[in-house]
mmCIF file of C-alpha atoms in Angstrom:
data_model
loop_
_atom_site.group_PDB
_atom_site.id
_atom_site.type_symbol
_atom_site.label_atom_id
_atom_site.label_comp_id
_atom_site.label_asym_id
_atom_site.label_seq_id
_atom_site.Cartn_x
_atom_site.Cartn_y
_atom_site.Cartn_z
ATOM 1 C CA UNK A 173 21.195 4.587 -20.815
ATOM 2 C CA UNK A 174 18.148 2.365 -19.603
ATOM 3 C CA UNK A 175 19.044 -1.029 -19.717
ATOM 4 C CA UNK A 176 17.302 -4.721 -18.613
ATOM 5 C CA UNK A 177 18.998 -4.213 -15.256
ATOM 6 C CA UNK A 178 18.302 -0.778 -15.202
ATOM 7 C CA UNK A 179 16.773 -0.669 -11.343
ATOM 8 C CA UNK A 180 13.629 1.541 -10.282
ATOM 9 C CA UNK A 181 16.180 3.987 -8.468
ATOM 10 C CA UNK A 182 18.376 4.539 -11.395
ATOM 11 C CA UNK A 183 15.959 5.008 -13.886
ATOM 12 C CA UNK A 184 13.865 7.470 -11.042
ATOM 13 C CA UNK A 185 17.417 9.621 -10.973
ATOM 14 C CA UNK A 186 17.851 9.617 -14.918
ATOM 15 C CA UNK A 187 14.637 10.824 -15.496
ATOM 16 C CA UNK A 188 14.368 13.613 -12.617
ATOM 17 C CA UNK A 189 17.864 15.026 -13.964
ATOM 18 C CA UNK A 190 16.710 14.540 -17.710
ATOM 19 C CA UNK A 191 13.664 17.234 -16.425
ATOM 20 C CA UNK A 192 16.440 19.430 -14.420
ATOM 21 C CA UNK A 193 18.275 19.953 -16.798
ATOM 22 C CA UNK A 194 15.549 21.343 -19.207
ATOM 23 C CA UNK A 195 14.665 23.448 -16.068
ATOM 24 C CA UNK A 196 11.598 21.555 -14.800
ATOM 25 C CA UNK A 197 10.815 20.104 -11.591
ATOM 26 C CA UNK A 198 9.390 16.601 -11.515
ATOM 27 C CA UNK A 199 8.886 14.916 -8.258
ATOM 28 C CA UNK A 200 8.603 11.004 -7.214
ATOM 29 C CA UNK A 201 5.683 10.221 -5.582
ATOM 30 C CA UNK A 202 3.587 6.928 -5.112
ATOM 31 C CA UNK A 203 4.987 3.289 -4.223
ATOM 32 C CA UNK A 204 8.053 4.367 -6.315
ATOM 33 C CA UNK A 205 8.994 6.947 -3.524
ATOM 34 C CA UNK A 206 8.751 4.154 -1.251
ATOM 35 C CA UNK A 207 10.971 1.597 -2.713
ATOM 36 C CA UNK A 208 13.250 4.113 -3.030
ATOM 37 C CA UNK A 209 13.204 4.625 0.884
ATOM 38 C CA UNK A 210 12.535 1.045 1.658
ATOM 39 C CA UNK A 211 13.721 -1.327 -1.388
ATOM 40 C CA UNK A 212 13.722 -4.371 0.859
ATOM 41 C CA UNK A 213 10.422 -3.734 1.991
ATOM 42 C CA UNK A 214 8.216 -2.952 -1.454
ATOM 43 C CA UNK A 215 9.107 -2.974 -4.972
ATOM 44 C CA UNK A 216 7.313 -1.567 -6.797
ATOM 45 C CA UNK A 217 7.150 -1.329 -11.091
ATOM 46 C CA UNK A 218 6.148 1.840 -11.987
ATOM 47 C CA UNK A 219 7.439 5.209 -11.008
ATOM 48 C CA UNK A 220 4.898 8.218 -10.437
ATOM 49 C CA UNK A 221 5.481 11.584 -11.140
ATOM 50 C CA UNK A 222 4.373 15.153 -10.569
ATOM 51 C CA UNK A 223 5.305 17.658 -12.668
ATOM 52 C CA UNK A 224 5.706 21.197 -11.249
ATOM 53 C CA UNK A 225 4.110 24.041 -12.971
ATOM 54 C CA UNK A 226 3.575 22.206 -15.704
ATOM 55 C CA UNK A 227 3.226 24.765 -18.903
ATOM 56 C CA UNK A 228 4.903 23.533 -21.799
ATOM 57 C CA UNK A 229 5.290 20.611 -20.122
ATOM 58 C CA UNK A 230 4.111 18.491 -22.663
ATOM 59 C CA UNK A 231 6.895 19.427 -24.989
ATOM 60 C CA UNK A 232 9.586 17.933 -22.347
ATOM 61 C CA UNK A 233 7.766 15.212 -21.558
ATOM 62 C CA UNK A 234 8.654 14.100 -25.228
ATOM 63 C CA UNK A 235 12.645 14.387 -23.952
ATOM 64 C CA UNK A 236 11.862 11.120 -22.393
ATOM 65 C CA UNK A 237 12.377 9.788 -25.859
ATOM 66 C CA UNK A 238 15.958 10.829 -25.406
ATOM 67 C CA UNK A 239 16.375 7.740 -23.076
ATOM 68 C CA UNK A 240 13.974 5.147 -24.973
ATOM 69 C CA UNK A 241 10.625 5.678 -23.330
ATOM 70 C CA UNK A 242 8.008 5.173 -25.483
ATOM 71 C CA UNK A 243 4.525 6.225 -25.463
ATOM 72 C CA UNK A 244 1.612 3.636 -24.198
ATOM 73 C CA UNK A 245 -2.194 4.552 -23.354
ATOM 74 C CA UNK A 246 -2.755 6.890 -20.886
ATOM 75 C CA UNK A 247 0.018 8.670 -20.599
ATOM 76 C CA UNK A 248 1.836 5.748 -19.525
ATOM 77 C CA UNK A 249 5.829 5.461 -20.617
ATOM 78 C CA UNK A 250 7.256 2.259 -21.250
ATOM 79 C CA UNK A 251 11.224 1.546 -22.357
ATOM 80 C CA UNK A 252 11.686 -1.473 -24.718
ATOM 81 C CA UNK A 253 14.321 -2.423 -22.143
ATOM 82 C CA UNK A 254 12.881 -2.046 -19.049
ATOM 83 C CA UNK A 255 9.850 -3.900 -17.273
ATOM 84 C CA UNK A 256 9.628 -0.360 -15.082
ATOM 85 C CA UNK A 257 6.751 2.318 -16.525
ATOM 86 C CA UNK A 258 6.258 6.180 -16.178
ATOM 87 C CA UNK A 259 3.349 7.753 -15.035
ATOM 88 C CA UNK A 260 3.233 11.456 -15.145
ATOM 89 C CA UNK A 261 -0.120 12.354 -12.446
ATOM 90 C CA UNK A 262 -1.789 15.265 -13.507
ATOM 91 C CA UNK A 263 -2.599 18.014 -10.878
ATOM 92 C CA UNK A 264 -0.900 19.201 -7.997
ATOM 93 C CA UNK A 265 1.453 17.566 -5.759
ATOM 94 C CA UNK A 266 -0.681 16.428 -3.004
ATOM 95 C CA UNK A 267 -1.443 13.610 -0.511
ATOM 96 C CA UNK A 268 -4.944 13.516 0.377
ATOM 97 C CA UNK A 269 -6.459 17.101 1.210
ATOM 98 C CA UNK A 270 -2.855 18.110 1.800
ATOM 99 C CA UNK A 271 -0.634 20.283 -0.829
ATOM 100 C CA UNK A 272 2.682 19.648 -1.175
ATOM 101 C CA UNK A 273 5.006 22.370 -1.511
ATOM 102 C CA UNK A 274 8.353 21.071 -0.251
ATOM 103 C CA UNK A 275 10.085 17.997 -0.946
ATOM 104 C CA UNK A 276 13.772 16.355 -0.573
ATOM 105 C CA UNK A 277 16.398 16.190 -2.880
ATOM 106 C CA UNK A 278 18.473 13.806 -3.358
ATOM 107 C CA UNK A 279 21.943 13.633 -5.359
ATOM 108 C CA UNK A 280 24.208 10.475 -6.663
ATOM 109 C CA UNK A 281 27.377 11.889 -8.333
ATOM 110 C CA UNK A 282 25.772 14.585 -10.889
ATOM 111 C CA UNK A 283 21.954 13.200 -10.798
ATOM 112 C CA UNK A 284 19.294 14.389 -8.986
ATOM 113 C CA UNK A 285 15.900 12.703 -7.399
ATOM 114 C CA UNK A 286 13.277 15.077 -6.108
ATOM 115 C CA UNK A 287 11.158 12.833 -4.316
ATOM 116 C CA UNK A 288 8.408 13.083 -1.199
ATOM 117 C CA UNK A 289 9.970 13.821 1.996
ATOM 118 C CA UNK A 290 9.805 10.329 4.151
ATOM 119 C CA UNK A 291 6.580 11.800 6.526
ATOM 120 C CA UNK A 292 5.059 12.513 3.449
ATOM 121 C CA UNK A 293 5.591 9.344 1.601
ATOM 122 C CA UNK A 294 4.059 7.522 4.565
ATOM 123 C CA UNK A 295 1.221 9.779 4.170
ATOM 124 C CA UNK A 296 0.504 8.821 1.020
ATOM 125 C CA UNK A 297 0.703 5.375 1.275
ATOM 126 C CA UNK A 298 -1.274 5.206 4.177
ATOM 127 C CA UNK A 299 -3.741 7.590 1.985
ATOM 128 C CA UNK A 300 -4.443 3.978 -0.163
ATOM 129 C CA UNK A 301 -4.834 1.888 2.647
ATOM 130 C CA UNK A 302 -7.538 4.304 4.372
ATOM 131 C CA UNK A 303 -9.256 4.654 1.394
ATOM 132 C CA UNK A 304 -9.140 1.476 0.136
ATOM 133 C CA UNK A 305 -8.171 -0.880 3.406
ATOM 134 C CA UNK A 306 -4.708 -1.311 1.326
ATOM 135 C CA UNK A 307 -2.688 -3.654 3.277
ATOM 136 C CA UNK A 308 0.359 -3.900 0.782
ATOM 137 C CA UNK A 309 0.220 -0.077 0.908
ATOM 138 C CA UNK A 310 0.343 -0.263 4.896
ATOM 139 C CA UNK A 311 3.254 -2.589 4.683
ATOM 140 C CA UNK A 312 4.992 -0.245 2.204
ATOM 141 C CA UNK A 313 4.672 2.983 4.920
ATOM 142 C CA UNK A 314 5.964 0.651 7.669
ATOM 143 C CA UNK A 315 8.646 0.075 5.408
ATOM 144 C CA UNK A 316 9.368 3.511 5.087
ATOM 145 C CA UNK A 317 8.912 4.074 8.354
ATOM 146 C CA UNK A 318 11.161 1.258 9.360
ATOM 147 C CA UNK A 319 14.375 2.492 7.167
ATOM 148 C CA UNK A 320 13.660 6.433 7.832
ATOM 149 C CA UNK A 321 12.277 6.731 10.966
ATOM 150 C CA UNK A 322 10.364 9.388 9.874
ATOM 151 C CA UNK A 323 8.352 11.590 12.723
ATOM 152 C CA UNK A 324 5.225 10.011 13.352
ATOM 153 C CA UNK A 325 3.669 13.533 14.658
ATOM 154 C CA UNK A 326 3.652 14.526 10.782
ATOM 155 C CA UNK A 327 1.679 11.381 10.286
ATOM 156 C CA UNK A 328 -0.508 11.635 13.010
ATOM 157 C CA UNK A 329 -1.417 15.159 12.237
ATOM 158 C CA UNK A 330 -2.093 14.017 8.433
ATOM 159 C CA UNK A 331 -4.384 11.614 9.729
ATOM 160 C CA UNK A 332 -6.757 13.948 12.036
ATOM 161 C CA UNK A 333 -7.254 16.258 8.576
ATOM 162 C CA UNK A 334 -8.125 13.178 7.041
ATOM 163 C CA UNK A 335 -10.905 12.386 9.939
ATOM 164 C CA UNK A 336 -9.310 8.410 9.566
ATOM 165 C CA UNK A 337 -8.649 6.298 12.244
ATOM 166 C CA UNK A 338 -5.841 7.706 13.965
ATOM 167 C CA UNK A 339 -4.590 5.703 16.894
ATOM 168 C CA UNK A 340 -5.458 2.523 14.881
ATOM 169 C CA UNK A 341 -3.726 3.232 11.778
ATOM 170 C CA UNK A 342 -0.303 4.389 14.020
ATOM 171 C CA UNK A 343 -0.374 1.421 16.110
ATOM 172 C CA UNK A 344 -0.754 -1.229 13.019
ATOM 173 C CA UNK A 345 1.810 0.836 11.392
ATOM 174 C CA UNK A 346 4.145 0.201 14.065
ATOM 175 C CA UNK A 347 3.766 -3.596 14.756
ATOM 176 C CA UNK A 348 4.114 -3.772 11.167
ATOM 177 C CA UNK A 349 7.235 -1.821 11.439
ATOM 178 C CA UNK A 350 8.749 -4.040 14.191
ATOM 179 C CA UNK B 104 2.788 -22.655 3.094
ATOM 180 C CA UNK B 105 4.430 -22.792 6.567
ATOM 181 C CA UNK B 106 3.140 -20.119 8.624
ATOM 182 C CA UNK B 107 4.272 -18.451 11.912
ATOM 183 C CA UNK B 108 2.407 -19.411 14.549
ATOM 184 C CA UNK B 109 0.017 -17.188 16.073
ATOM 185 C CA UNK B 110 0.775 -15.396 19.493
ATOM 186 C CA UNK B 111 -1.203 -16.837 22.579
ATOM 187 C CA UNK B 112 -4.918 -16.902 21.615
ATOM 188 C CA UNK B 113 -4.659 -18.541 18.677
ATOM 189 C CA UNK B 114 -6.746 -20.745 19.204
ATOM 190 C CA UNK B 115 -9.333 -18.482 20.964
ATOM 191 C CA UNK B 116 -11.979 -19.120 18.457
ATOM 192 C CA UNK B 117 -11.927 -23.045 18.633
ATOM 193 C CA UNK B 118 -8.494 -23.757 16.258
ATOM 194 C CA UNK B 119 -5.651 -21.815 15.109
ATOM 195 C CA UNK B 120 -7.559 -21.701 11.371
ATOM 196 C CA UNK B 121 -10.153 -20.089 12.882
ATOM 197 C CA UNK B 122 -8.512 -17.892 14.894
ATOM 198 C CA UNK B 123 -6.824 -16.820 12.032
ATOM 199 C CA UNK B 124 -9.036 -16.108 9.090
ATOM 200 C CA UNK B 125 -11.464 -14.426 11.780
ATOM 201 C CA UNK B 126 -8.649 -11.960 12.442
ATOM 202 C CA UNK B 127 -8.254 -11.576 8.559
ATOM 203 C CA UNK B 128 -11.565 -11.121 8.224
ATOM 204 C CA UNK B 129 -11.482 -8.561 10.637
ATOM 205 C CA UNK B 130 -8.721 -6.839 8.908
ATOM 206 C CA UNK B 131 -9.652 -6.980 5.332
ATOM 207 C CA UNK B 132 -13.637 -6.120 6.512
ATOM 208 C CA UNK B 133 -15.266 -7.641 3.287
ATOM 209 C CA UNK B 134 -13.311 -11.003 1.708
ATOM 210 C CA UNK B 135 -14.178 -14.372 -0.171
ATOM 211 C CA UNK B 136 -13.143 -17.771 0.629
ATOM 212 C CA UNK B 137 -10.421 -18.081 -2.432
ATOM 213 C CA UNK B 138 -9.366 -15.046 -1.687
ATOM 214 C CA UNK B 139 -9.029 -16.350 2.423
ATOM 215 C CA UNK B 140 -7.701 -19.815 0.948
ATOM 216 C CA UNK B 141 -5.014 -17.306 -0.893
ATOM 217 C CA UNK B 142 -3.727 -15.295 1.992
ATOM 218 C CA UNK B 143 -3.164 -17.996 4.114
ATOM 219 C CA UNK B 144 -2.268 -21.013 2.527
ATOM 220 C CA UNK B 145 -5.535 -23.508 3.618
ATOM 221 C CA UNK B 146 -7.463 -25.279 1.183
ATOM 222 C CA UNK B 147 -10.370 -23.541 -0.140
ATOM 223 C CA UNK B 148 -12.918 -26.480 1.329
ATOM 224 C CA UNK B 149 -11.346 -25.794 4.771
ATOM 225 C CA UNK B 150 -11.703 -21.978 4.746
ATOM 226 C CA UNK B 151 -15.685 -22.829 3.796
ATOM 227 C CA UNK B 152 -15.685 -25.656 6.649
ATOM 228 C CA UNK B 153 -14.844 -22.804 9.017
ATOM 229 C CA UNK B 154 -16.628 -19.760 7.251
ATOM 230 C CA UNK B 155 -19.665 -22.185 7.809
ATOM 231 C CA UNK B 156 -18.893 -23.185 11.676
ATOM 232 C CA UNK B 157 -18.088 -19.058 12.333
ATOM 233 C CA UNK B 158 -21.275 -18.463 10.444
ATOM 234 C CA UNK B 159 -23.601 -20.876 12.544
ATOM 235 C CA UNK B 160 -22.067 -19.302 15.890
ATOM 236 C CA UNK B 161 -23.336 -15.993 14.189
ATOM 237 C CA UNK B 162 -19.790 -13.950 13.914
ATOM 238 C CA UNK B 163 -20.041 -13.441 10.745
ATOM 239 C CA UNK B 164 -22.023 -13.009 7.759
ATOM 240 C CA UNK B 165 -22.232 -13.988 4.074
ATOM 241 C CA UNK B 166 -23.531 -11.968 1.356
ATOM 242 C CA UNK B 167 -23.926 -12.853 -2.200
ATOM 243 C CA UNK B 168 -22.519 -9.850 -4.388
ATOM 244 C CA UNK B 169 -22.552 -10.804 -8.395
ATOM 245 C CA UNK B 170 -21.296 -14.436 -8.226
ATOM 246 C CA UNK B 171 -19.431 -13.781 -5.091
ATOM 247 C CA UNK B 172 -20.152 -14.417 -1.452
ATOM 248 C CA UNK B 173 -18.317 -11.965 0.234
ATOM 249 C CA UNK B 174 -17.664 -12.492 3.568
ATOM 250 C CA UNK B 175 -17.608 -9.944 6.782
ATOM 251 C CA UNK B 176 -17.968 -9.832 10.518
ATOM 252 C CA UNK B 177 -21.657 -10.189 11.477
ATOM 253 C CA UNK B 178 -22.849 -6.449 12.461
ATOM 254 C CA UNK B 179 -25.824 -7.593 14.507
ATOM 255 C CA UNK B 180 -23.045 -10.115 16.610
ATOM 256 C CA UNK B 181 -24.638 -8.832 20.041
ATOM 257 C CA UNK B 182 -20.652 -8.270 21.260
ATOM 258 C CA UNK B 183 -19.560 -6.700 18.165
ATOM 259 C CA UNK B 184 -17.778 -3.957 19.740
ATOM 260 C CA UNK B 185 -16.259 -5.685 21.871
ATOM 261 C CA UNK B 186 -15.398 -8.747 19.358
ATOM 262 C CA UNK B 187 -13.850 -5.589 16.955
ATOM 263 C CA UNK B 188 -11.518 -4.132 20.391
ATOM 264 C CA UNK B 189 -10.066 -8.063 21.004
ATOM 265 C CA UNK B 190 -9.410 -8.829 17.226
ATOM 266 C CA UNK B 191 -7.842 -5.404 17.142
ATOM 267 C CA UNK B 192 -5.507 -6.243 20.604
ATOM 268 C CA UNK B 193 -4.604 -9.470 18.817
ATOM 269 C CA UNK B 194 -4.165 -8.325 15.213
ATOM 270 C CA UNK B 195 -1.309 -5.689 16.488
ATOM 271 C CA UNK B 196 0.236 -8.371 18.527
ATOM 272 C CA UNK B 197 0.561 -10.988 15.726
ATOM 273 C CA UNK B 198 1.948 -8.133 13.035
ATOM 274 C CA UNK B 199 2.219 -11.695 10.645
ATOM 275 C CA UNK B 200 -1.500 -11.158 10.104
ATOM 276 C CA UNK B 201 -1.438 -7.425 8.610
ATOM 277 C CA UNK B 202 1.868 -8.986 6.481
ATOM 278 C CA UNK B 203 -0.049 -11.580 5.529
ATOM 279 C CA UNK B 204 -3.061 -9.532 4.287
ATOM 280 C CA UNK B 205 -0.667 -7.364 2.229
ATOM 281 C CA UNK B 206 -0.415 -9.758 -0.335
ATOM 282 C CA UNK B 207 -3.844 -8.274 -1.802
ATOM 283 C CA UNK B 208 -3.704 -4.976 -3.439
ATOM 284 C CA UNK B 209 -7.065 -3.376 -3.212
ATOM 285 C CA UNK B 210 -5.929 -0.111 -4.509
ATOM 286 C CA UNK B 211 -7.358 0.547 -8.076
ATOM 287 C CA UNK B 212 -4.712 0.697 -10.457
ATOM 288 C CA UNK B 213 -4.373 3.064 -13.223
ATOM 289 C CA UNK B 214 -5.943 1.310 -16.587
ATOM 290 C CA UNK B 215 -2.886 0.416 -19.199
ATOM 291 C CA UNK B 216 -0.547 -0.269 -16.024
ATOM 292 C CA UNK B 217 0.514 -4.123 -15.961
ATOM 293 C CA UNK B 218 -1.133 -5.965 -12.764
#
């Protein structure tokens, strides 16, 4: 049940188990990932999601009504209760040029969370800051990087493909890390 | 606002002020003075006094985009480079700057998302 102190994280593990169980695969992605890695560091208000092979999945995107989501423009969910929205991205999971095909898993009690792997998650927020000189978006992977100490090789490889500014990017990611 | 202090330097480029919206300046590479005044807590006709003195020495430049005069580091500054590697060396040392700058969101967001 989705209440007005619902947080980001339990509504994220309600939703991803709501999908499970109808045998679909929907993965966190976006700043929701990282407040789920780093709450202290970034909140953020909307939680992103890809949808693995995604035929038919129009039909259990409608389950969300099960747990009070409603509807808004563009695809976007909203709960009566709940300041948080859904956003289901269409396409592939991806960050940047890269495809994602694994991700973590995470359990509480009988819930589930598929969500990006930490390396990944810093990827993609570091994907808005190089694109768009991002700085909240910086802050949020240093976050991430801060509570998971994710490996930075990952990163730095990600980067290269990206042809962005690799030992700049690392370094500002670790002061702001410190 | 009280702000952390800057590391040594900070008042490299005449005051702390300065020193300071130079290096967000840097960061941010294209800004505007409310936008400056925003970040950092200084009064909007203090952030123009020093726009306007950073101007006149020639580190920067001011272009008129719409109804806004966005603000950047001058690329004909003869030392550019150079300017760019120090600002750089001082912005990783004085990680308040990047945290300060991360109160903008320049990322587009999704229309019917709140902002």
């Amino acid at each position: 049940m989705i209440s007005t102190t619902s947080t980001l994280e339990e509504i994220a593990y309600a939703v991803c188990t709501l999908f499970h169980n109808c045998g679909k695969t929907v993965v966190l992605t976006g700043g929701s990932a990282a407040t789920i890695y780093a709450p202290a560091h970034y909140q953020s208000r909307d939680l992103d999601f890809v949808m693995q092979f995604s035929s038919g999945g129009l039909a259990v995107v409608q389950k969300l009504q099960e747990l009070g989501f409603e509807s808004g423009p563009s695809s976007i969910y909203k709960h009566p209760n709940s300041a948080f929205t859904i956003d289901f991205i269409a396409g592939d999971l991806a960050v940047g040029e890269k495809y994602i095909s694994s991700w973590k898993t995470l359990h509480k009690g009988d819930q589930i969370l598929h969500i990006l792997s930490p390396e990944d998650c810093i990827c993609d927020r570091l994907a808005s800051y190089i694109y768009w000189n991002d700085f909240s978006a910086l802050s949020a992977a240093a976050g991430v990087y801060n509570t998971t100490h994710a490996n930075l090789d990952d990163v730095r490889t990600w980067l290269e493909k990206e042809n962005a500014e690799v030992d700049q990017t690392i370094s500002r990611l670790v002061a702001l890390a410190k | 606002m009280i702000q952390k202090r800057l590391r040594p330097g900070q008042s490299l480029f005449g005051t702390e002020s300065a020193t300071r919206l130079l290096l967000l300046i840097y960061a941010l590479k294209s800004s505007y003075a409310s936008q400056l005044a925003n970040i950092t807590g200084y009064g909007v006709t203090t952030v123009k006094n020093q726009i306007l003195n950073l101007e006149d020495d020639g580190i920067i430049s001011i272009q008129t985009v719409g109804r806004q005069r966005m603000i950047s580091l001058n690329p004909q500054f003869y030392a550019r480079k150079e300017l760019d590697q120090l600002l750089e060396s001082m912005i990783q040392n004085s990680p308040e700057i990047l945290q300060s700058a991360a109160k903008i969101r320049s990322r587009p967001r999704k229309t019917g998302k709140e902002i």
